[in-house]
Coordinates of N, CA and C and ligand atoms in Angstrom, one line a residue:
M10 N 129.0 65.2 102.6 CA 127.8 64.5 103.0 C 126.9 64.1 101.7
D11 N 126.5 62.9 101.6 CA 125.8 62.5 100.4 C 124.3 62.8 100.6
R12 N 123.8 62.5 101.8 CA 122.3 62.7 101.9 C 122.0 64.2 102.2
I13 N 120.8 64.6 102.0 CA 120.4 66.0 102.3 C 120.1 66.1 103.8
I14 N 120.8 67.0 104.4 CA 120.5 67.3 105.8 C 120.0 68.7 106.0
N15 N 118.9 68.8 106.8 CA 118.4 70.2 107.0 C 118.6 70.5 108.5
I16 N 119.2 71.6 108.8 CA 119.4 72.0 110.2 C 118.8 73.3 110.4
A17 N 117.9 73.4 111.4 CA 117.2 74.6 111.7 C 117.7 75.2 113.0
I18 N 118.1 76.5 113.0 CA 118.5 77.2 114.2 C 117.6 78.4 114.4
D19 N 116.7 78.3 115.4 CA 115.8 79.4 115.7 C 116.2 80.1 117.0
G20 N 115.7 81.2 117.3 CA 115.9 81.9 118.6 C 115.8 83.4 118.5
P21 N 115.9 84.1 119.6 CA 115.7 85.5 119.5 C 116.9 86.2 118.9
S22 N 116.8 87.5 118.7 CA 117.9 88.3 118.1 C 119.1 88.3 119.0
G23 N 120.3 88.3 118.4 CA 121.5 88.5 119.1 C 122.0 87.3 119.9
A24 N 121.3 86.1 119.8 CA 121.7 85.0 120.5 C 122.9 84.3 119.9
G25 N 123.3 84.7 118.7 CA 124.5 84.1 118.1 C 124.1 83.1 117.0
K26 N 122.8 83.2 116.5 CA 122.3 82.2 115.5 C 123.2 82.3 114.2
S27 N 123.4 83.5 113.7 CA 124.1 83.6 112.4 C 125.5 83.2 112.6
T28 N 126.2 83.6 113.7 CA 127.6 83.2 113.9 C 127.6 81.6 113.9
L29 N 126.7 81.0 114.7 CA 126.8 79.6 114.8 C 126.4 78.9 113.5
A30 N 125.4 79.4 112.8 CA 125.0 78.8 111.5 C 126.1 78.9 110.5
K31 N 126.8 80.0 110.4 CA 127.9 80.1 109.5 C 129.0 79.1 109.8
M32 N 129.3 79.0 111.1 CA 130.4 78.1 111.5 C 130.0 76.6 111.1
V33 N 128.8 76.3 111.4 CA 128.3 74.9 111.1 C 128.3 74.7 109.6
A34 N 127.9 75.7 108.9 CA 127.9 75.5 107.4 C 129.3 75.3 106.9
E35 N 130.2 76.0 107.4 CA 131.6 75.9 107.0 C 132.2 74.5 107.3
K36 N 131.9 74.1 108.6 CA 132.5 72.9 109.1 C 131.9 71.7 108.3
L37 N 130.6 71.7 108.0 CA 129.9 70.6 107.4 C 129.9 70.7 105.9
R38 N 130.4 71.9 105.4 CA 130.4 72.2 103.9 C 129.0 72.1 103.4
I39 N 128.1 72.8 104.1 CA 126.7 72.9 103.5 C 126.4 74.4 103.4
I40 N 125.2 74.7 102.9 CA 124.8 76.0 102.7 C 124.2 76.7 103.9
Y41 N 124.5 78.0 104.1 CA 123.9 78.7 105.2 C 122.8 79.6 104.6
V42 N 121.6 79.6 105.1 CA 120.5 80.4 104.7 C 120.1 81.3 105.8
D43 N 120.2 82.6 105.7 CA 119.9 83.6 106.7 C 118.5 84.1 106.3
T44 N 117.4 83.6 107.0 CA 116.1 84.0 106.6 C 115.7 85.4 107.1
G45 N 116.4 85.8 108.2 CA 116.1 87.2 108.7 C 116.5 88.2 107.7
A46 N 117.5 87.9 106.9 CA 118.0 88.9 105.9 C 116.9 89.1 104.8
M47 N 116.0 88.0 104.6 CA 114.9 88.2 103.6 C 113.9 89.1 104.2
Y48 N 113.5 89.0 105.5 CA 112.6 90.0 106.0 C 113.1 91.4 106.0
R49 N 114.4 91.4 106.3 CA 115.1 92.8 106.3 C 115.0 93.4 104.9
S50 N 115.2 92.6 103.8 CA 115.2 93.1 102.5 C 113.8 93.6 102.1
I51 N 112.7 92.9 102.6 CA 111.4 93.4 102.3 C 111.2 94.8 103.1
A52 N 111.7 94.8 104.3 CA 111.6 96.0 105.1 C 112.3 97.2 104.4
L53 N 113.5 96.9 103.8 CA 114.3 97.9 103.2 C 113.5 98.5 102.0
Y54 N 112.9 97.6 101.2 CA 112.1 98.1 100.1 C 111.0 99.1 100.6
M55 N 110.3 98.7 101.7 CA 109.2 99.5 102.2 C 109.7 100.9 102.6
V56 N 110.8 100.8 103.4 CA 111.4 102.1 103.9 C 111.8 103.0 102.7
Q57 N 112.5 102.4 101.8 CA 113.0 103.2 100.6 C 111.9 103.8 99.8
N58 N 110.7 103.2 99.9 CA 109.6 103.7 99.1 C 108.5 104.4 100.0
G59 N 108.9 104.7 101.2 CA 108.1 105.5 102.0 C 106.8 104.8 102.5
I60 N 106.9 103.5 102.5 CA 105.7 102.7 102.9 C 105.8 102.3 104.4
D61 N 104.7 102.7 105.1 CA 104.7 102.4 106.6 C 104.5 100.9 106.8
T62 N 105.6 100.3 107.5 CA 105.6 98.9 107.7 C 104.5 98.4 108.7
G63 N 103.9 99.4 109.4 CA 102.9 99.0 110.4 C 101.5 98.9 109.7
K64 N 101.5 99.3 108.4 CA 100.2 99.3 107.7 C 100.1 98.2 106.6
K65 N 99.4 97.2 107.1 CA 99.3 96.0 106.2 C 98.7 96.3 104.8
D66 N 97.7 97.1 104.8 CA 97.1 97.4 103.5 C 98.0 98.2 102.6
K67 N 99.1 98.8 103.1 CA 100.0 99.4 102.2 C 101.1 98.4 101.8
V68 N 101.5 97.6 102.8 CA 102.7 96.7 102.6 C 102.3 95.6 101.6
V69 N 101.1 95.0 101.7 CA 100.8 93.8 100.9 C 100.8 94.1 99.4
P70 N 100.1 95.2 98.9 CA 100.1 95.4 97.5 C 101.6 95.7 97.0
A71 N 102.4 96.3 97.8 CA 103.8 96.6 97.4 C 104.6 95.3 97.1
L72 N 104.2 94.2 97.7 CA 105.0 93.0 97.5 C 105.1 92.6 96.0
E73 N 104.0 93.0 95.3 CA 104.0 92.6 93.8 C 105.2 93.3 93.1
K74 N 105.7 94.4 93.7 CA 106.8 95.1 93.0 C 108.2 94.6 93.4
I75 N 108.2 93.5 94.2 CA 109.5 93.0 94.7 C 109.9 91.7 94.0
T76 N 111.1 91.7 93.6 CA 111.7 90.5 93.1 C 112.9 90.3 94.0
L77 N 112.9 89.2 94.8 CA 114.0 88.9 95.7 C 114.6 87.5 95.4
S78 N 115.9 87.5 95.2 CA 116.5 86.2 94.9 C 117.7 86.0 95.8
L79 N 118.0 84.8 96.1 CA 119.1 84.4 96.9 C 120.2 83.9 96.0
E80 N 121.4 84.4 96.2 CA 122.5 84.0 95.4 C 123.7 83.7 96.3
Y81 N 124.6 83.0 95.8 CA 125.8 82.7 96.5 C 127.1 83.1 95.8
T82 N 128.0 83.8 96.5 CA 129.3 84.2 95.8 C 130.2 82.9 95.7
E83 N 131.3 83.1 95.0 CA 132.1 81.9 94.8 C 132.7 81.4 96.1
D84 N 132.9 82.3 97.1 CA 133.4 81.8 98.4 C 132.2 81.4 99.3
G85 N 131.0 81.2 98.8 CA 129.9 80.6 99.6 C 129.1 81.6 100.4
K86 N 129.4 82.9 100.2 CA 128.6 83.9 101.0 C 127.3 84.1 100.4
Q87 N 126.2 84.3 101.3 CA 124.9 84.5 100.8 C 124.7 86.0 100.4
R88 N 124.0 86.2 99.3 CA 123.7 87.6 98.8 C 122.2 87.6 98.6
L89 N 121.6 88.7 99.0 CA 120.2 88.8 98.7 C 120.1 89.9 97.7
V90 N 119.4 89.6 96.6 CA 119.3 90.6 95.5 C 117.9 91.1 95.4
L91 N 117.7 92.4 95.7 CA 116.4 93.0 95.8 C 116.2 93.8 94.5
N92 N 115.3 93.5 93.6 CA 115.1 94.2 92.4 C 116.4 94.5 91.7
G93 N 117.3 93.5 91.6 CA 118.6 93.7 90.9 C 119.7 94.2 91.7
E94 N 119.5 94.6 93.0 CA 120.6 95.2 93.8 C 120.9 94.3 95.0
D95 N 122.2 94.1 95.1 CA 122.7 93.4 96.3 C 122.5 94.3 97.5
V96 N 121.7 93.8 98.5 CA 121.3 94.7 99.6 C 121.9 94.2 101.0
M97 N 122.9 93.3 100.9 CA 123.4 92.7 102.2 C 123.9 93.7 103.2
E98 N 124.5 94.8 102.7 CA 125.1 95.8 103.6 C 123.9 96.7 104.1
K99 N 123.0 97.1 103.3 CA 122.0 98.1 103.6 C 121.0 97.6 104.7
I100 N 120.9 96.3 104.8 CA 119.8 95.8 105.7 C 120.2 95.6 107.2
R101 N 121.5 96.0 107.5 CA 121.9 95.8 108.9 C 121.9 97.0 109.8
T102 N 120.9 97.8 109.6 CA 120.8 99.0 110.4 C 119.7 98.8 111.5
P103 N 119.8 99.5 112.6 CA 118.7 99.4 113.6 C 117.3 99.8 113.0
E104 N 117.3 100.7 112.1 CA 116.0 101.1 111.5 C 115.4 99.9 110.7
I105 N 116.2 99.2 110.0 CA 115.7 98.1 109.2 C 115.4 96.9 110.2
S106 N 116.1 96.7 111.3 CA 115.8 95.7 112.2 C 114.4 95.8 112.7
S107 N 114.0 97.0 113.1 CA 112.7 97.3 113.7 C 111.6 97.1 112.6
N108 N 111.9 97.6 111.4 CA 110.9 97.5 110.4 C 110.7 96.0 109.9
A109 N 111.8 95.3 110.0 CA 111.8 93.9 109.6 C 110.8 93.1 110.5
S110 N 111.0 93.4 111.8 CA 110.1 92.8 112.8 C 108.6 93.1 112.5
K111 N 108.4 94.3 112.1 CA 107.0 94.7 111.8 C 106.4 94.0 110.5
V112 N 107.2 94.0 109.4 CA 106.7 93.3 108.2 C 106.6 91.8 108.5
S113 N 107.4 91.3 109.4 CA 107.4 89.8 109.5 C 106.1 89.3 110.3
A114 N 105.4 90.3 110.9 CA 104.1 89.9 111.5 C 103.0 89.8 110.5
I115 N 103.2 90.2 109.3 CA 102.1 90.2 108.3 C 102.1 88.9 107.5
P116 N 101.0 88.1 107.6 CA 100.9 86.8 107.1 C 101.3 86.7 105.6
E117 N 100.9 87.7 104.8 CA 101.2 87.7 103.3 C 102.7 87.8 103.1
V118 N 103.4 88.6 104.0 CA 104.8 88.7 103.8 C 105.5 87.3 104.1
R119 N 105.0 86.7 105.1 CA 105.6 85.3 105.4 C 105.3 84.4 104.3
E120 N 104.1 84.4 103.7 CA 103.8 83.6 102.6 C 104.7 83.8 101.4
F121 N 104.9 85.1 101.2 CA 105.7 85.6 100.0 C 107.1 84.9 100.1
L122 N 107.7 84.7 101.3 CA 109.0 84.2 101.5 C 109.1 82.7 101.7
L123 N 108.0 82.1 101.9 CA 107.9 80.7 102.3 C 108.6 79.8 101.3
N124 N 108.2 79.9 100.0 CA 108.8 79.0 99.0 C 110.3 79.2 98.7
L125 N 110.6 80.5 98.8 CA 112.1 80.8 98.6 C 112.9 80.0 99.6
Q126 N 112.4 80.0 100.9 CA 113.1 79.3 102.0 C 113.0 77.8 101.8
R127 N 111.8 77.3 101.6 CA 111.6 75.9 101.5 C 112.3 75.2 100.3
D128 N 112.3 75.9 99.2 CA 112.8 75.3 98.0 C 114.3 75.0 98.1
I129 N 115.0 75.9 98.7 CA 116.4 75.7 98.7 C 116.8 74.5 99.6
A130 N 116.0 74.2 100.6 CA 116.3 73.1 101.5 C 115.9 71.7 100.9
K131 N 115.1 71.8 99.8 CA 114.7 70.5 99.2 C 115.8 69.9 98.4
T132 N 116.6 70.7 97.8 CA 117.6 70.1 97.0 C 119.1 70.1 97.5
K133 N 119.2 70.9 98.6 CA 120.6 71.0 99.2 C 120.6 70.8 100.7
S134 N 121.7 70.4 101.2 CA 121.8 70.4 102.7 C 122.0 71.8 103.1
V135 N 121.2 72.2 104.1 CA 121.3 73.6 104.6 C 121.3 73.7 106.1
V136 N 121.9 74.8 106.6 CA 121.7 75.2 108.0 C 121.0 76.6 107.8
M137 N 119.7 76.6 108.3 CA 118.9 77.8 108.1 C 118.6 78.4 109.4
D138 N 118.8 79.7 109.6 CA 118.5 80.3 110.8 C 117.3 81.3 110.7
G139 N 116.5 81.5 111.8 CA 115.4 82.4 111.7 C 114.6 82.3 113.0
R140 N 113.3 82.4 112.9 CA 112.4 82.3 114.1 C 111.4 81.2 114.0
D141 N 111.1 80.8 112.8 CA 110.0 79.7 112.6 C 110.5 78.6 111.7
I142 N 111.8 78.4 111.7 CA 112.3 77.4 110.7 C 111.9 76.0 111.2
G143 N 112.1 75.7 112.5 CA 111.7 74.4 113.0 C 110.2 74.2 113.2
T144 N 109.5 75.3 113.3 CA 108.0 75.1 113.5 C 107.2 75.1 112.2
V145 N 107.6 76.0 111.2 CA 106.8 76.2 110.0 C 107.6 75.9 108.7
I146 N 108.7 76.4 108.6 CA 109.4 76.3 107.2 C 109.9 74.9 107.0
L147 N 110.6 74.3 108.0 CA 111.2 73.0 107.8 C 110.8 72.1 109.0
P148 N 109.5 71.8 109.1 CA 109.0 71.0 110.3 C 109.6 69.7 110.4
N149 N 110.1 69.1 109.3 CA 110.8 67.8 109.3 C 112.3 67.9 109.3
A150 N 112.8 69.1 109.7 CA 114.3 69.2 109.7 C 114.9 68.1 110.6
D151 N 116.1 67.7 110.2 CA 116.8 66.6 110.9 C 117.2 67.0 112.3
V152 N 117.6 68.3 112.4 CA 118.1 68.9 113.6 C 117.4 70.2 113.8
K153 N 116.9 70.4 115.0 CA 116.3 71.7 115.4 C 117.0 72.2 116.7
I154 N 117.6 73.4 116.6 CA 118.2 74.0 117.8 C 117.5 75.3 118.1
F155 N 117.2 75.5 119.3 CA 116.6 76.8 119.7 C 117.7 77.5 120.6
L156 N 118.4 78.5 120.0 CA 119.5 79.1 120.6 C 119.1 80.4 121.3
T157 N 119.5 80.5 122.6 CA 119.2 81.7 123.2 C 120.3 82.1 124.2
A158 N 120.2 83.3 124.8 CA 121.2 83.8 125.8 C 120.5 84.9 126.6
T159 N 121.1 85.3 127.6 CA 120.5 86.4 128.5 C 120.2 87.6 127.6
N160 N 119.2 88.4 128.0 CA 118.9 89.7 127.3 C 120.1 90.6 127.3
E161 N 120.8 90.7 128.4 CA 122.0 91.6 128.5 C 123.1 91.1 127.6
G162 N 123.3 89.8 127.6 CA 124.4 89.2 126.7 C 124.1 89.4 125.2
R163 N 122.8 89.3 124.9 CA 122.4 89.5 123.5 C 122.6 90.9 123.1
A164 N 122.1 91.8 123.9 CA 122.2 93.3 123.6 C 123.7 93.7 123.5
A165 N 124.5 93.2 124.4 CA 126.0 93.5 124.3 C 126.6 93.1 123.0
R166 N 126.2 91.9 122.6 CA 126.7 91.3 121.3 C 126.3 92.2 120.1
R167 N 125.0 92.6 120.1 CA 124.5 93.4 119.0 C 125.1 94.8 119.0
F168 N 125.3 95.3 120.2 CA 125.9 96.7 120.4 C 127.3 96.7 119.8
K169 N 128.0 95.6 120.1 CA 129.4 95.5 119.6 C 129.4 95.4 118.1
E170 N 128.5 94.6 117.5 CA 128.4 94.4 116.1 C 128.2 95.8 115.4
L171 N 127.2 96.5 115.9 CA 126.8 97.8 115.3 C 127.9 98.8 115.4
T172 N 128.5 98.9 116.6 CA 129.6 99.8 116.8 C 130.8 99.5 115.8
E173 N 131.1 98.2 115.7 CA 132.2 97.9 114.8 C 131.9 98.3 113.3
K174 N 130.6 98.3 113.0 CA 130.2 98.7 111.6 C 130.2 100.3 111.5
G175 N 130.5 101.0 112.6 CA 130.4 102.4 112.6 C 129.1 103.0 112.7
I176 N 128.1 102.2 113.2 CA 126.7 102.7 113.4 C 126.7 103.2 114.8
E177 N 126.3 104.5 115.0 CA 126.2 105.1 116.3 C 125.0 104.8 117.1
T178 N 125.2 104.2 118.3 CA 124.1 103.8 119.1 C 124.6 103.7 120.5
T179 N 123.7 103.3 121.5 CA 124.1 103.1 122.8 C 123.6 101.7 123.2
Y180 N 124.3 101.1 124.2 CA 123.9 99.8 124.7 C 122.4 99.8 125.2
E181 N 122.0 100.9 125.8 CA 120.6 101.0 126.4 C 119.6 101.0 125.2
A182 N 120.0 101.7 124.1 CA 119.0 101.8 123.0 C 118.9 100.4 122.3
V183 N 120.0 99.7 122.2 CA 120.0 98.4 121.6 C 119.2 97.4 122.5
L184 N 119.4 97.5 123.8 CA 118.6 96.6 124.7 C 117.1 96.9 124.6
K185 N 116.8 98.2 124.5 CA 115.3 98.5 124.4 C 114.7 98.0 123.1
D186 N 115.4 98.3 122.0 CA 114.9 97.9 120.6 C 114.8 96.4 120.6
M187 N 115.8 95.7 121.1 CA 115.8 94.3 121.0 C 114.7 93.7 121.9
T188 N 114.4 94.2 123.0 CA 113.4 93.7 123.9 C 112.0 93.9 123.2
E189 N 111.8 95.1 122.6 CA 110.5 95.3 121.9 C 110.3 94.4 120.8
R190 N 111.4 94.2 120.0 CA 111.3 93.4 118.8 C 111.1 92.0 119.1
D191 N 111.8 91.5 120.1 CA 111.6 90.1 120.5 C 110.2 89.8 121.0
K192 N 109.6 90.8 121.8 CA 108.3 90.6 122.3 C 107.3 90.6 121.1
R193 N 107.5 91.5 120.1 CA 106.6 91.5 119.0 C 106.7 90.1 118.2
D194 N 108.0 89.7 118.0 CA 108.2 88.4 117.2 C 107.6 87.2 118.0
R195 N 107.6 87.2 119.3 CA 107.2 86.1 120.1 C 105.6 86.1 120.2
E196 N 105.1 87.3 120.2 CA 103.6 87.3 120.5 C 102.7 87.5 119.3
R197 N 103.3 87.5 118.1 CA 102.5 87.7 116.9 C 101.7 86.4 116.7
D198 N 100.6 86.6 115.9 CA 99.6 85.5 115.7 C 100.2 84.5 114.7
V199 N 100.9 85.0 113.7 CA 101.4 84.0 112.7 C 102.9 83.7 112.9
A200 N 103.1 82.4 112.9 CA 104.5 81.8 113.1 C 105.3 82.6 114.2
P201 N 104.7 82.6 115.4 CA 105.5 83.3 116.5 C 106.8 82.6 116.7
A202 N 107.8 83.5 117.2 CA 109.1 83.0 117.4 C 109.2 82.2 118.7
V203 N 108.7 81.0 118.7 CA 108.8 80.1 119.8 C 109.5 78.8 119.4
P204 N 110.0 78.0 120.4 CA 110.7 76.8 120.1 C 109.8 75.7 119.6
A205 N 110.3 74.9 118.6 CA 109.5 73.8 118.1 C 109.5 72.8 119.3
E206 N 108.5 72.0 119.4 CA 108.4 71.0 120.5 C 109.6 70.0 120.5
D207 N 110.1 69.7 119.3 CA 111.2 68.7 119.2 C 112.5 69.4 119.0
S208 N 112.6 70.7 119.4 CA 113.9 71.4 119.3 C 114.8 71.1 120.5
V209 N 116.1 71.2 120.3 CA 117.0 71.2 121.5 C 117.3 72.6 121.9
F210 N 117.0 72.9 123.2 CA 117.1 74.2 123.8 C 118.6 74.4 124.1
F211 N 119.2 75.5 123.7 CA 120.6 75.7 123.9 C 120.8 77.1 124.4
D212 N 121.2 77.2 125.7 CA 121.5 78.5 126.2 C 123.0 78.8 126.0
N213 N 123.2 79.8 125.2 CA 124.6 80.1 124.8 C 125.3 81.2 125.7
S214 N 124.7 81.5 126.8 CA 125.3 82.7 127.6 C 126.7 82.4 128.1
E215 N 127.0 81.2 128.4 CA 128.3 80.9 129.0 C 129.4 80.4 128.0
Y216 N 129.1 80.4 126.7 CA 130.1 79.8 125.8 C 130.8 80.8 124.9
N217 N 132.0 80.5 124.6 CA 132.7 81.3 123.5 C 132.3 80.6 122.2
K218 N 132.8 81.2 121.1 CA 132.4 80.7 119.8 C 132.8 79.3 119.5
E219 N 134.0 78.9 119.9 CA 134.5 77.5 119.7 C 133.6 76.5 120.5
E220 N 133.3 76.9 121.7 CA 132.6 76.0 122.6 C 131.1 75.9 122.0
M221 N 130.6 77.0 121.5 CA 129.3 77.0 121.0 C 129.2 76.0 119.8
L222 N 130.2 76.1 118.9 CA 130.3 75.2 117.7 C 130.4 73.8 118.2
E223 N 131.3 73.5 119.1 CA 131.5 72.2 119.6 C 130.2 71.6 120.1
K224 N 129.5 72.4 120.9 CA 128.2 71.9 121.5 C 127.2 71.6 120.4
A225 N 127.1 72.5 119.4 CA 126.1 72.4 118.4 C 126.5 71.1 117.5
L226 N 127.8 70.9 117.3 CA 128.1 69.7 116.5 C 127.8 68.4 117.3
E227 N 127.9 68.5 118.6 CA 127.4 67.3 119.4 C 125.9 67.1 119.2
I228 N 125.2 68.2 119.3 CA 123.7 68.0 119.1 C 123.4 67.4 117.7
I229 N 124.1 68.0 116.7 CA 123.9 67.5 115.3 C 124.2 66.1 115.2
K230 N 125.4 65.7 115.8 CA 125.8 64.3 115.7 C 124.8 63.4 116.4
S231 N 124.3 63.8 117.5 CA 123.3 63.0 118.2 C 122.0 62.7 117.4
K232 N 121.8 63.6 116.4 CA 120.6 63.5 115.6 C 120.8 62.8 114.3
V233 N 121.9 63.1 113.6 CA 122.1 62.6 112.3 C 123.3 61.6 112.2
G234 N 124.0 61.4 113.3 CA 125.1 60.4 113.3 C 126.4 61.1 112.8
E235 N 127.3 60.3 112.4 CA 128.6 60.8 111.9 C 128.5 61.6 110.6
F236 N 129.3 62.6 110.5 CA 129.3 63.3 109.2 C 130.8 63.6 108.8
Ligands
LIG25 O1 117.3 87.5 112.5 P1 117.1 88.9 112.2 O2 117.4 89.9 113.3 O3 117.9 89.3 110.9 O4 115.6 89.0 111.8 C1 114.9 90.2 111.4 C2 113.5 90.2 111.8 O5 112.8 89.3 110.9 C3 113.2 89.7 113.2 O6 112.7 90.7 114.1 C4 112.1 88.7 113.1 C5 111.9 88.4 111.6 N1 112.1 87.0 111.2 C6 111.0 86.2 111.3 O7 109.9 86.6 111.6 N2 111.2 84.9 110.8 C7 112.3 84.4 110.4 N3 112.4 83.2 110.0 C8 113.5 85.3 110.4 C9 113.3 86.6 110.9

């Protein structure tokens, strides 16, 4: 693709955003940006340093000590480097999920990550997933998809992912954490996780991966034409 295309995929946790965004990126040969991983990296720093993510007055000064950069491996995989360390593995635990949701409600944390997210989309075609990409980060994105699925379907997907990684948990615990986290993300004052007015609502409950990709490519094509 010659021109720069920005695709925003927002939605609640476990809806399949990252699976879809990765497939779209591969198919269109553009870059995938996982913004949730950035909030998770900030949460990891706070947890590692004993900082309570519910306490804004403790979290905000600690941001000064964080250097976070986005890098790509030769095979195109995203890596987040937190103060010199690749943290992509460490950020995928239930503890970090819940702390990421807490830090993401703090306006200064969102501000801290804003330029990192926006700058990459200025110079490159990207498919970026998160909660506020279509509303705040890339309000002029060419394509905005709001991806969702039933609560049970989302929890089952997350439970499977965690179990496959060897993390011990139960379906009930995942459903409970996810429901709490989504409520907090949706109801926060700053950049709440709600669909942009001009987004295409996509309920992914009934689709398999291939169908989900096909449907998303149809949406993308209807907005940006042939690619
Ligand atoms: O997509 P995820 O589960 O990795 O995101 C982790 C948390 O970060 C999630 O609870 C909400 C928050 N988040 C956000 O507020 N804005 C984004 N653009 C991405 C994630």
